[in-house]
PDB file of C-alpha atoms and ligand atoms in Angstrom:
ATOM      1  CA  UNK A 208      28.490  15.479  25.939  1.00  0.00           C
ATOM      2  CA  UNK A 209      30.352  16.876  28.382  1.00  0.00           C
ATOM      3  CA  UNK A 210      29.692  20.507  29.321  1.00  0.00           C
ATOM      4  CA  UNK A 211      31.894  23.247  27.922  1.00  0.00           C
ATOM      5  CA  UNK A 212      32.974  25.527  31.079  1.00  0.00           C
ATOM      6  CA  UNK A 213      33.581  28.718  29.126  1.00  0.00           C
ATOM      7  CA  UNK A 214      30.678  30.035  26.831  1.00  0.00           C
ATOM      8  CA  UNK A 215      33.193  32.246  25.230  1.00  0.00           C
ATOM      9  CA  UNK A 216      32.597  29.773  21.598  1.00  0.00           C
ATOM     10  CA  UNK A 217      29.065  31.282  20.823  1.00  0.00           C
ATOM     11  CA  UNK A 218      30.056  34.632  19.519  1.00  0.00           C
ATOM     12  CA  UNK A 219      31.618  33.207  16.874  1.00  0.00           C
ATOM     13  CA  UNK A 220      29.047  30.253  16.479  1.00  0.00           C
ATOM     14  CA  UNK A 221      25.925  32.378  16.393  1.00  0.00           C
ATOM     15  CA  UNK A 222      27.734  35.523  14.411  1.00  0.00           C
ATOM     16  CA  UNK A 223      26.014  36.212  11.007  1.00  0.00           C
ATOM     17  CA  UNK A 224      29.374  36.777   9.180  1.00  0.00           C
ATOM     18  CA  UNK A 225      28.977  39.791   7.018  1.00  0.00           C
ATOM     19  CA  UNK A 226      27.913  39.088   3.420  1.00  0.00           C
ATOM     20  CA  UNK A 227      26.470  35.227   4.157  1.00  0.00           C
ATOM     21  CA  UNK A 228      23.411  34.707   2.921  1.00  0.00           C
ATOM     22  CA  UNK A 229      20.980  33.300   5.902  1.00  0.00           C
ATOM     23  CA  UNK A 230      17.927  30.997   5.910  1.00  0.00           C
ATOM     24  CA  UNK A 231      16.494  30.606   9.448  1.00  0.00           C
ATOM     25  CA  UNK A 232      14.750  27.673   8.580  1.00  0.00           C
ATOM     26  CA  UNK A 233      18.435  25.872   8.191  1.00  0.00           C
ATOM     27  CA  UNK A 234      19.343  26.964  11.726  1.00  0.00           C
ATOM     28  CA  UNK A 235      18.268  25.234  14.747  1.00  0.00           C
ATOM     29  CA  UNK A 236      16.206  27.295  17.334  1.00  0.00           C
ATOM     30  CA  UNK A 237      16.164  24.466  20.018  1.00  0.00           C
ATOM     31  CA  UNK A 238      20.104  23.852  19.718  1.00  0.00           C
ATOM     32  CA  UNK A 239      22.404  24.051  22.799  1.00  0.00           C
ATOM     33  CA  UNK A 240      26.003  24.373  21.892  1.00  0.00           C
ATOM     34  CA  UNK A 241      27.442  21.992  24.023  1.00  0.00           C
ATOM     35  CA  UNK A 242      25.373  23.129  26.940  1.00  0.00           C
ATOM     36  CA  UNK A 243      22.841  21.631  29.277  1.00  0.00           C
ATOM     37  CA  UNK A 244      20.430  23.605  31.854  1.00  0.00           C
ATOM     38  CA  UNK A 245      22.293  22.231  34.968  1.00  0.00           C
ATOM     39  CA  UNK A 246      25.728  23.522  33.577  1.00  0.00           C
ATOM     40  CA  UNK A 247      24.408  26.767  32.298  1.00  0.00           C
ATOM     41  CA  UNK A 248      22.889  27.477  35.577  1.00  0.00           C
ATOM     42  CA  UNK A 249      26.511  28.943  37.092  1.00  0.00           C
ATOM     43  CA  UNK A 250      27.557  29.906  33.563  1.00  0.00           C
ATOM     44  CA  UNK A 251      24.595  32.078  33.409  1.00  0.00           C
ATOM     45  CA  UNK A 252      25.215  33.901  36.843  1.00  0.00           C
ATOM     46  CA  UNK A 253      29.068  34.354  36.389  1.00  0.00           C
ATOM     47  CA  UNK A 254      28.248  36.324  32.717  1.00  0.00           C
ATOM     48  CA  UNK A 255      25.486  38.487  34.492  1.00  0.00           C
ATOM     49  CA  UNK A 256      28.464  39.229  37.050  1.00  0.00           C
ATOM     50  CA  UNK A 257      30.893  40.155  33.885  1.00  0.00           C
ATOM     51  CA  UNK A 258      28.306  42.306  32.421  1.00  0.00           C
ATOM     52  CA  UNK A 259      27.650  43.934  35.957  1.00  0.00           C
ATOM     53  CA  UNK A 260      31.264  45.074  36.043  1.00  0.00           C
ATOM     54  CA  UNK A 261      31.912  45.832  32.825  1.00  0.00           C
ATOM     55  CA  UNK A 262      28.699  48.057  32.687  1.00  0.00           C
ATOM     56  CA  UNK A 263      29.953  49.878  35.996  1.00  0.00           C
ATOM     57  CA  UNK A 264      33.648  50.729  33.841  1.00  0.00           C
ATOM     58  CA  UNK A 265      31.215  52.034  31.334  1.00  0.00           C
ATOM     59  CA  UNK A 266      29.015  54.657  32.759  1.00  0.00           C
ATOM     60  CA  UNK A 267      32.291  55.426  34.872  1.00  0.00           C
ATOM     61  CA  UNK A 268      33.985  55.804  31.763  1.00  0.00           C
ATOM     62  CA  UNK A 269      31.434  57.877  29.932  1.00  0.00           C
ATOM     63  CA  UNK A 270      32.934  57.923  26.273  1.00  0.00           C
ATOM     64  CA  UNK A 271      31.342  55.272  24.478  1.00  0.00           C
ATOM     65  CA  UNK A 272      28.075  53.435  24.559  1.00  0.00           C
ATOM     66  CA  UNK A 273      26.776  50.163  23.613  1.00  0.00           C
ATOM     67  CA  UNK A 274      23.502  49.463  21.993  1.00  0.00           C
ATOM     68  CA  UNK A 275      21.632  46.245  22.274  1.00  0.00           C
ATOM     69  CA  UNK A 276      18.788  45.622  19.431  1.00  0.00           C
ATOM     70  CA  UNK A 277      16.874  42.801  20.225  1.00  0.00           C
ATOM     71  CA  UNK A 278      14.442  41.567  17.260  1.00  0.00           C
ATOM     72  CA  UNK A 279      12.179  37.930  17.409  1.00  0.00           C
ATOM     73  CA  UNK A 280       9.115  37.136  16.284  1.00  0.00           C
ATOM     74  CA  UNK A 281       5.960  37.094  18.275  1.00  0.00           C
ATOM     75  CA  UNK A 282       6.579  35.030  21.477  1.00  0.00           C
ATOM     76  CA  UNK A 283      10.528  34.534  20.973  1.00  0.00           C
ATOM     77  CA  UNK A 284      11.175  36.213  23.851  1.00  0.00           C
ATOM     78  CA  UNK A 285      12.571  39.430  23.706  1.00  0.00           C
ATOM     79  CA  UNK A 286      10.797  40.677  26.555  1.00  0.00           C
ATOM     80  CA  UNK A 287      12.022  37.637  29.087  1.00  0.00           C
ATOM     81  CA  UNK A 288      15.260  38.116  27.476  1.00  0.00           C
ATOM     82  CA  UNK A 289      15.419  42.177  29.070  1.00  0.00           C
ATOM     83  CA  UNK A 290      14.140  41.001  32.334  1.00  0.00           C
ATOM     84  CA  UNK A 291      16.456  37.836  32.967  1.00  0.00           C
ATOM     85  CA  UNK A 292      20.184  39.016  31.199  1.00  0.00           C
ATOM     86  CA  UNK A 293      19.557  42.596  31.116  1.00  0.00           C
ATOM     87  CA  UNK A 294      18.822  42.613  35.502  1.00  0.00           C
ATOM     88  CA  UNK A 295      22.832  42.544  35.936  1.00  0.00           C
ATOM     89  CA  UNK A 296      22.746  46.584  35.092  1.00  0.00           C
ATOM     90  CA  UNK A 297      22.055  49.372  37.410  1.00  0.00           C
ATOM     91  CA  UNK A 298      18.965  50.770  36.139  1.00  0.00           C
ATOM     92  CA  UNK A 299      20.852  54.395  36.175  1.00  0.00           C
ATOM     93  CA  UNK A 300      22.945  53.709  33.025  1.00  0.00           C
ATOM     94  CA  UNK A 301      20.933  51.348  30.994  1.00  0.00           C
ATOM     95  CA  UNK A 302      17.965  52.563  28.779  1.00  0.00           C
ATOM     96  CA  UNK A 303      14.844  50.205  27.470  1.00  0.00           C
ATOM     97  CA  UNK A 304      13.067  51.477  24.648  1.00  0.00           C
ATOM     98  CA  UNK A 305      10.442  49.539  23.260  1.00  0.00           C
ATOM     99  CA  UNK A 306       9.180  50.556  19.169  1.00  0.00           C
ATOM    100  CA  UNK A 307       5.655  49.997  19.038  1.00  0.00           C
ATOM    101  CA  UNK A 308       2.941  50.938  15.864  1.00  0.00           C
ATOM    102  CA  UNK A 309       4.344  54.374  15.435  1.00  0.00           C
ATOM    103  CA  UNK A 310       2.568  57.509  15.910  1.00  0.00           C
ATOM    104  CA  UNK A 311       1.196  59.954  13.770  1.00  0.00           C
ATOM    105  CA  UNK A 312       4.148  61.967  15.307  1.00  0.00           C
ATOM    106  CA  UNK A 313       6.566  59.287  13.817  1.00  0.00           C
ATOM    107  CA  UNK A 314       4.893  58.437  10.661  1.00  0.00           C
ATOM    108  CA  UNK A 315       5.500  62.425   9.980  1.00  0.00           C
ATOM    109  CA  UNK A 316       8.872  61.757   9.931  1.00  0.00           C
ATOM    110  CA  UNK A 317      11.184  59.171   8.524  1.00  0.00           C
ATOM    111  CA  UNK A 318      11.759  55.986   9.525  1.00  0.00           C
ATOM    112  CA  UNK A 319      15.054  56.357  11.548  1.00  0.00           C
ATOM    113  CA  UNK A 320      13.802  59.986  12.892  1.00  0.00           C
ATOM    114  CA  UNK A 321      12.313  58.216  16.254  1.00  0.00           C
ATOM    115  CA  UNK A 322      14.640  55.506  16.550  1.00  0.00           C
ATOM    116  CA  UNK A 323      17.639  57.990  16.525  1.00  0.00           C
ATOM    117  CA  UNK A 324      16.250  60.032  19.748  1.00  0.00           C
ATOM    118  CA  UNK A 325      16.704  56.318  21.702  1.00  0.00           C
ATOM    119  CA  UNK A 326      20.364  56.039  20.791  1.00  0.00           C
ATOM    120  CA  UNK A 327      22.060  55.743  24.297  1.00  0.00           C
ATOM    121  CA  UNK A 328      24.504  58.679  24.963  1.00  0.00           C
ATOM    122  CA  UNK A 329      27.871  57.945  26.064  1.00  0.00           C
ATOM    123  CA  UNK A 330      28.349  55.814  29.077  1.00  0.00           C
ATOM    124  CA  UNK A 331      24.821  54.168  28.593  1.00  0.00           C
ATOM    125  CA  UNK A 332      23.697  50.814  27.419  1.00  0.00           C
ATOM    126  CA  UNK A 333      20.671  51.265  25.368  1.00  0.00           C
ATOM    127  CA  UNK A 334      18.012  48.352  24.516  1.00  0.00           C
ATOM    128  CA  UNK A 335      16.015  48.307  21.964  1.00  0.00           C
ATOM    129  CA  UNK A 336      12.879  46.034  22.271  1.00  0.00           C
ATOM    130  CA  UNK A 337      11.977  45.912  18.601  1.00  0.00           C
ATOM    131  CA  UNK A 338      13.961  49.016  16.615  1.00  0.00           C
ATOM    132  CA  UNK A 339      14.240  50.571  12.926  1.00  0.00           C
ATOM    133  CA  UNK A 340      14.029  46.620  12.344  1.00  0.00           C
ATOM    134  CA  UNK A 341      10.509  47.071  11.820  1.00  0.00           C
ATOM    135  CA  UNK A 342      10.478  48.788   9.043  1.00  0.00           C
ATOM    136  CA  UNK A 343      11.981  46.315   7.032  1.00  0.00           C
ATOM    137  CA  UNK A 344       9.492  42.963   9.033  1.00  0.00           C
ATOM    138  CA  UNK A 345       6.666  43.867   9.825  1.00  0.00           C
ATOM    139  CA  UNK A 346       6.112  46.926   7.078  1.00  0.00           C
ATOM    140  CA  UNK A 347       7.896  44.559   4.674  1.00  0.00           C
ATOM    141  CA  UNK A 348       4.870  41.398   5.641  1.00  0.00           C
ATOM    142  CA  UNK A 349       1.978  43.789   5.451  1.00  0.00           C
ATOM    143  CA  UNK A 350       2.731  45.946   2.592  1.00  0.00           C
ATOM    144  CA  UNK A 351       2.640  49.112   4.777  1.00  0.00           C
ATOM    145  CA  UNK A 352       4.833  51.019   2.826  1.00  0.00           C
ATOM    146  CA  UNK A 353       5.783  50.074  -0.831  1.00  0.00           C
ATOM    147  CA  UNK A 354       8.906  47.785  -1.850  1.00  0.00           C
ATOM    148  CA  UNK A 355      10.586  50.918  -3.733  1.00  0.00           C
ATOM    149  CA  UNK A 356      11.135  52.240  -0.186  1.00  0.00           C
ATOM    150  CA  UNK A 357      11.133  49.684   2.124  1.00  0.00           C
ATOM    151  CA  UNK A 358      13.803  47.946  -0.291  1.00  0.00           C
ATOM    152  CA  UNK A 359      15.627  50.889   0.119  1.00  0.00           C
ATOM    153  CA  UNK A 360      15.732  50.572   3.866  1.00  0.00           C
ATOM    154  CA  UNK A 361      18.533  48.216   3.974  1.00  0.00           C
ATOM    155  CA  UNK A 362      21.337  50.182   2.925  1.00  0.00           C
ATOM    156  CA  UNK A 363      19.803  53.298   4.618  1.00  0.00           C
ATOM    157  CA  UNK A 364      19.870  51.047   7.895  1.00  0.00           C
ATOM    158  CA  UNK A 365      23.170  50.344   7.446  1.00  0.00           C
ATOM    159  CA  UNK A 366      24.605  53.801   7.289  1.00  0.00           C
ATOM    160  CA  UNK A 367      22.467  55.155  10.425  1.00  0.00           C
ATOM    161  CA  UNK A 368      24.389  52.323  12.065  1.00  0.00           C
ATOM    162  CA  UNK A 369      27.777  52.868  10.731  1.00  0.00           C
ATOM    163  CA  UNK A 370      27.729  56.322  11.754  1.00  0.00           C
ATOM    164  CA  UNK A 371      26.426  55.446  15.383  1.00  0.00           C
ATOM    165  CA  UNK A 372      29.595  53.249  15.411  1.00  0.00           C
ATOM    166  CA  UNK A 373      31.874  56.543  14.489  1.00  0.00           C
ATOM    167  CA  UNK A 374      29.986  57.787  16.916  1.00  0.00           C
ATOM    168  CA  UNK A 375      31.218  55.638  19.541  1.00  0.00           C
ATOM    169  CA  UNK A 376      28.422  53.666  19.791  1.00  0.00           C
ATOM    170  CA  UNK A 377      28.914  49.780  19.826  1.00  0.00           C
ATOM    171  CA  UNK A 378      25.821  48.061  18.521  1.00  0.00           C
ATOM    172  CA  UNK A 379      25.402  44.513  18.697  1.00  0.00           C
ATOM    173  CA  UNK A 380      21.918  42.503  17.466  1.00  0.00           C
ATOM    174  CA  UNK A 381      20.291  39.587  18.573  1.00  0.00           C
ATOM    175  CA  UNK A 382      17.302  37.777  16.458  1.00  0.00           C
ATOM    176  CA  UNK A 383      15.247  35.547  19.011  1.00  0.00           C
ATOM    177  CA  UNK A 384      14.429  32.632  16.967  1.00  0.00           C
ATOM    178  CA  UNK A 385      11.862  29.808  17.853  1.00  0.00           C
ATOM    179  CA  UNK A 386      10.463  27.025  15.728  1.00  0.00           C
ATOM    180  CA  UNK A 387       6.868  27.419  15.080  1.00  0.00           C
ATOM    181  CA  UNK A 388       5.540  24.882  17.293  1.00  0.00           C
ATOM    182  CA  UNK A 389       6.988  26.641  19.992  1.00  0.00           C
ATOM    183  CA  UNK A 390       5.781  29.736  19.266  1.00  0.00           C
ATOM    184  CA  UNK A 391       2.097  27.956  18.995  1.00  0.00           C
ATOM    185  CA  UNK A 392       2.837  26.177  22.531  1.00  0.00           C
ATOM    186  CA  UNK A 393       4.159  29.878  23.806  1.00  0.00           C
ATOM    187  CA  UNK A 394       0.790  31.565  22.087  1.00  0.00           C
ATOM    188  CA  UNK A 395      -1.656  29.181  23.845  1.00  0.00           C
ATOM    189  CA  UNK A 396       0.534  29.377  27.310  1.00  0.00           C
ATOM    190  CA  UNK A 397      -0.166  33.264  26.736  1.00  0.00           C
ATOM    191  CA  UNK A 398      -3.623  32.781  26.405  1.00  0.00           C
ATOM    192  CA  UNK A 399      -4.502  29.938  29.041  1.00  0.00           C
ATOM    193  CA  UNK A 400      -2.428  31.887  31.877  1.00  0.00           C
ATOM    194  CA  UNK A 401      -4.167  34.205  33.520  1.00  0.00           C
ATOM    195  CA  UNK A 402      -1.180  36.390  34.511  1.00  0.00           C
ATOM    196  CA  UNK A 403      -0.220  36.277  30.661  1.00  0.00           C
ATOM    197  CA  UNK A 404      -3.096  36.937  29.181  1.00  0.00           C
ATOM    198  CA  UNK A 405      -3.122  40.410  28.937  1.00  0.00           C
ATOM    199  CA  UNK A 406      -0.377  40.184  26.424  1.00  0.00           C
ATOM    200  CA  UNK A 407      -2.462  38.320  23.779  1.00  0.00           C
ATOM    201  CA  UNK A 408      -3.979  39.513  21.437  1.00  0.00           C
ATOM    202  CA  UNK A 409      -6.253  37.751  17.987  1.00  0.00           C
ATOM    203  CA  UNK A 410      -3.561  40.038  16.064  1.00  0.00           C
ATOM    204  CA  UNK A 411      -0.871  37.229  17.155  1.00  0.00           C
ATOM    205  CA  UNK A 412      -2.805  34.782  15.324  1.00  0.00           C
ATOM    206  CA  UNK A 413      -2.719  36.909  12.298  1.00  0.00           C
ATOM    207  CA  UNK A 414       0.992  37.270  12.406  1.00  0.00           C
ATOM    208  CA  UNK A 415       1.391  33.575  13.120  1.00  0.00           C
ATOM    209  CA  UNK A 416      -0.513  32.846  10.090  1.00  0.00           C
ATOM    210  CA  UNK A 417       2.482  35.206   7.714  1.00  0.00           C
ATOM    211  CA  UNK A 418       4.983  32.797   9.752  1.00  0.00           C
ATOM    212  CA  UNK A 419       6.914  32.241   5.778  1.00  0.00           C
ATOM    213  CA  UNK A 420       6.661  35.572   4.732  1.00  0.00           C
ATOM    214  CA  UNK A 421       7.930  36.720   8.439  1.00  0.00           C
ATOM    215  CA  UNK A 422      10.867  34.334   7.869  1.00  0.00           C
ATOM    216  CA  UNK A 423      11.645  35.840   4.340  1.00  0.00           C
ATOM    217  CA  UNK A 424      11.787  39.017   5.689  1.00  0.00           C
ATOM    218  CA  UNK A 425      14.316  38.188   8.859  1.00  0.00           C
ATOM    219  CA  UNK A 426      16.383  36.082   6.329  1.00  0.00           C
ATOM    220  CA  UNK A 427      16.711  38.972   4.022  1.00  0.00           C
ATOM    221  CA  UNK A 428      17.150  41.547   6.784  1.00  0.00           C
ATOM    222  CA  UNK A 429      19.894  39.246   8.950  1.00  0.00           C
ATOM    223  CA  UNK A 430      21.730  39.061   5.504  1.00  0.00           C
ATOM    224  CA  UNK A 431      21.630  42.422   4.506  1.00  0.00           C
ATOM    225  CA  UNK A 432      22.731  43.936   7.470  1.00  0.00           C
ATOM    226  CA  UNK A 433      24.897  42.220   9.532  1.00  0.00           C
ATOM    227  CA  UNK A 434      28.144  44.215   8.900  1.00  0.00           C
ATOM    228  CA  UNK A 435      31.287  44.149  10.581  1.00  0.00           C
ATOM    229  CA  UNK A 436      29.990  47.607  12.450  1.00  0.00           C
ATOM    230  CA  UNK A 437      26.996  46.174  13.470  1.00  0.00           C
ATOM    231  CA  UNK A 438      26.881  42.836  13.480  1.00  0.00           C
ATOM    232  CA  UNK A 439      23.510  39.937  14.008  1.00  0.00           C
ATOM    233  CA  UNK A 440      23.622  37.105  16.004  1.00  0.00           C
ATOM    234  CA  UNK A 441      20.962  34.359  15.616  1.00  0.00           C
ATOM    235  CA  UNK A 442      19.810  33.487  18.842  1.00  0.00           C
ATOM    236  CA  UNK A 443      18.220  29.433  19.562  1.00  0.00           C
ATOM    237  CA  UNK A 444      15.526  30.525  21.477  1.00  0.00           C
ATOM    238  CA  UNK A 445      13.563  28.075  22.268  1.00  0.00           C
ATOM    239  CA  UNK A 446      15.163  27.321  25.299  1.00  0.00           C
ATOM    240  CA  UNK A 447      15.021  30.683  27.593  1.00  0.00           C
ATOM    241  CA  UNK A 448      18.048  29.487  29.886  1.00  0.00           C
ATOM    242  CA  UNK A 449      20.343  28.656  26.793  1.00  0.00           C
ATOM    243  CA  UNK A 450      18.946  32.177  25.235  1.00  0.00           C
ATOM    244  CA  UNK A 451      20.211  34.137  28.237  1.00  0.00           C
ATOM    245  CA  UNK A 452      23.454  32.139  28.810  1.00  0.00           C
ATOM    246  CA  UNK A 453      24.139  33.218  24.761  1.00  0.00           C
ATOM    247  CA  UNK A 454      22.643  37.060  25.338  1.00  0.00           C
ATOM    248  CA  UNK A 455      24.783  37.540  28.689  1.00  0.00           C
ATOM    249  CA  UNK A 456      27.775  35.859  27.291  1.00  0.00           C
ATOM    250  CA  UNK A 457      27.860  37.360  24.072  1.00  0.00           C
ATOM    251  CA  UNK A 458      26.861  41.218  25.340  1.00  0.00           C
ATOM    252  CA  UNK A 459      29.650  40.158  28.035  1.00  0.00           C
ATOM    253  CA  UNK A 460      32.216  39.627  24.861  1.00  0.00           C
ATOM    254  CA  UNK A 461      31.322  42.155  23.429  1.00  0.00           C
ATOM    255  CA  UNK A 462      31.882  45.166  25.816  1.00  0.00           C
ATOM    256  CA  UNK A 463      34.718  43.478  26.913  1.00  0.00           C
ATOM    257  CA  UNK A 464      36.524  44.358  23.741  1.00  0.00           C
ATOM    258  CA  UNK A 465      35.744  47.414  24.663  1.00  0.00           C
ATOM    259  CA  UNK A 466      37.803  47.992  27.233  1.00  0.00           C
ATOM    260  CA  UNK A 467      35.921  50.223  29.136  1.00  0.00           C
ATOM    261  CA  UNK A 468      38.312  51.745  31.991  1.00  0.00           C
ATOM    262  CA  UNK A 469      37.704  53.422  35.336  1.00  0.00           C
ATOM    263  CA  UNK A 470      38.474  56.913  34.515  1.00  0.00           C
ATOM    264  CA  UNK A 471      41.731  58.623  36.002  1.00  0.00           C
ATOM    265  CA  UNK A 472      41.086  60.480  39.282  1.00  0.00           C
ATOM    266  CA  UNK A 473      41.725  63.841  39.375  1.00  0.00           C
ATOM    267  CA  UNK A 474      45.141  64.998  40.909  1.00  0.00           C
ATOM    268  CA  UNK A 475      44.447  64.210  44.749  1.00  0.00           C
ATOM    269  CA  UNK A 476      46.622  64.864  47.814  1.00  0.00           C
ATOM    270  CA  UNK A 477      48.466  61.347  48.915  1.00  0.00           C
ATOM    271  CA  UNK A 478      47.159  59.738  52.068  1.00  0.00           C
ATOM    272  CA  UNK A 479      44.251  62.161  52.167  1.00  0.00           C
ATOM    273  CA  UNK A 480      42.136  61.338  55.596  1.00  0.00           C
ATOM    274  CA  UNK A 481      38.541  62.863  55.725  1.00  0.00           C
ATOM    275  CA  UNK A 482      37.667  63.960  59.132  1.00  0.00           C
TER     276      UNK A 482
HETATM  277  P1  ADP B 784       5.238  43.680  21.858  1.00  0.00           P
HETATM  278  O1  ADP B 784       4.668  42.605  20.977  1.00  0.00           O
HETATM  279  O2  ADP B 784       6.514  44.265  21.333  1.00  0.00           O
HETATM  280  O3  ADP B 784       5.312  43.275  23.294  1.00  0.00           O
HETATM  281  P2  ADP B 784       2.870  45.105  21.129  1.00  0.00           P
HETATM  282  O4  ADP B 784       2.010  43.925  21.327  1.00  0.00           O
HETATM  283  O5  ADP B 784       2.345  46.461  21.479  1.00  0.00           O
HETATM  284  O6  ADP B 784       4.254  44.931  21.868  1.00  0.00           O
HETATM  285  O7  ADP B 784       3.336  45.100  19.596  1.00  0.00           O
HETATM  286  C1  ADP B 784       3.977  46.136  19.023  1.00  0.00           C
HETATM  287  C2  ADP B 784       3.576  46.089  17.577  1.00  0.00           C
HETATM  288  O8  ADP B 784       4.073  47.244  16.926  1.00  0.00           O
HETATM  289  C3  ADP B 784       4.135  44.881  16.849  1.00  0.00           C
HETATM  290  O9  ADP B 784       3.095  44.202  16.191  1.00  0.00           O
HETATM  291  C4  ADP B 784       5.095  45.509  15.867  1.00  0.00           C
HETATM  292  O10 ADP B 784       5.206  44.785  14.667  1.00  0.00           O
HETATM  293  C5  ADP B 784       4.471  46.864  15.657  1.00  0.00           C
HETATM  294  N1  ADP B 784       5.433  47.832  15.116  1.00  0.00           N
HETATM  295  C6  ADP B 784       6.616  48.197  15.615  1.00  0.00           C
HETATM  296  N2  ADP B 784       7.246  49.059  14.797  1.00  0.00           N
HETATM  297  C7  ADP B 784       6.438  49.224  13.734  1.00  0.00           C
HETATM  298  C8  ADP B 784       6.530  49.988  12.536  1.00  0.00           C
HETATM  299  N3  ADP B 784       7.614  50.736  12.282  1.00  0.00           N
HETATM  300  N4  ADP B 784       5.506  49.940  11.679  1.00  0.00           N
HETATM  301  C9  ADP B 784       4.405  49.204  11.929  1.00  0.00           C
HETATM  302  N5  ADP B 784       4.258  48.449  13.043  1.00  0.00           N
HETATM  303  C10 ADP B 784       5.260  48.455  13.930  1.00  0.00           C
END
């Protein structure tokens, strides 16, 4: 098939529309959309270029802010996903948090309590490399907290993030998803490569092994929450170049509608000359 030369279609390919029910095992993680690696190539670099600008207008700007959450499971690449898409943004401007086991500190507190304190302030783009996500995934697959409040989560999830969007806070959400032989082909890379190794761990295996109930809990969350404030997108991931051509284009989309605008100068002299 011939290449497409505008990857503006995948926003509304990959959208979870609010209120449809979603089964990742139905969707296709290796699919391409129409694209192959040689095309993408230049598609790629002229959406890193968009997002470049657009990020410049925003910090300029300083009124709204745009948050990325970026959810997967083990291996789907959320991590190559910051580094490749996410390098178009002046570091001063753009905020990576990554949500790890939380604290004592954390657990103290309720769920969103941490999460909250990451929310880029105006002007910023702010990454989230996991996010209040967890709380219904992982908590949800290991019984860490009981269904009468993680079950409760959803709802609560979705008013934190409707109220960051009255805030001025655009959020947009990409799940990473693989097929399962890929993510055992990514595992044993991890392990075999000696520059990768550090990152595995025998817990991966453990969380391979829930691979059905983990899939449960991303259909239930995708369906639950994408709203039309904060909306998923199910990422094919198991091709890194067509997962950054749909990250970059659809983050690229998305801000654009945003409009972000250099702001007005303040009243200058004309033909003002510096000496
Ligand atoms: P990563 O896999 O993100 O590169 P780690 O290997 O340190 O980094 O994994 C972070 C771990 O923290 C993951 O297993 C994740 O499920 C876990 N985690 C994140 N948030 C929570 C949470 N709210 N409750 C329990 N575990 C969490």
């Amino acid at each position: 098939m011939a290449a497409s030369p505008s990857a503006s279609h995948l926003r509304d390919e990959l959208i979870v529309k609010p209120g449809t029910r979603v089964r990742l095992s139905r969707l296709d993680p290796a699919g391409t959309h129409g694209f192959d690696k040689a095309s993408a190539k230049p598609l790629i670099k002229h959406e890193l270029e968009r997002l470049a600008t657009l990020q410049d207008r925003l910090w300029a700007e300083a009124r709204r802010s745009v948050l990325v959450v970026l959810q997967g499971i083990d291996a789907a690449g959320k991590d190559g996903t910051i580094q490749k898409v996410m390098e178009a943004f002046n570091p001063q401007g753009c905020v990576v948090s990554a949500f790890k086991v939380p604290t004592a500190e954390e657990l103290a507190h309720d769920f969103l309590w941490r999460v909250h304190k990451r929310v880029p302030g105006k002007g910023e783009i702010g990454i989230f490399n996991r996010s209040h996500y967890e709380d219904v995934l992982v908590v949800r697959v290991h019984g860490l907290a009981p269904k009468t409040v993680w079950s409760k989560r959803y709802a609560q999830i979705n008013e934190f993030e409707r109220t960051l969007a009255a805030s001025g806070t655009t959020i947009v959400k990409f799940c990473l998803s693989i097929d399962r032989d890929e993510q055992r082909a990514r595992l044993q890379e991890r392990y075999d490569d000696p520059t990768k190794r550090w990152k595995f761990s025998m817990g991966d295996l453990e969380e391979r092994a829930r691979w059905d109930d983990y899939q449960a809990a991303f259909d239930e969350a995708l369906t639950r929450t994408s709203t039309p404030w904060a909306p998923w997108y199910v990422i094919p991931a198991d091709r890194n170049w067509f997962r950054n051509l749909a990250v970059a284009s659809i983050l690229a989309d998305t801000i654009t509608g945003l409009r972000p605008a250099y702001p007005r100068p303040p009243d200058l002299p004309a033909d003002l000359v510096i000496t």
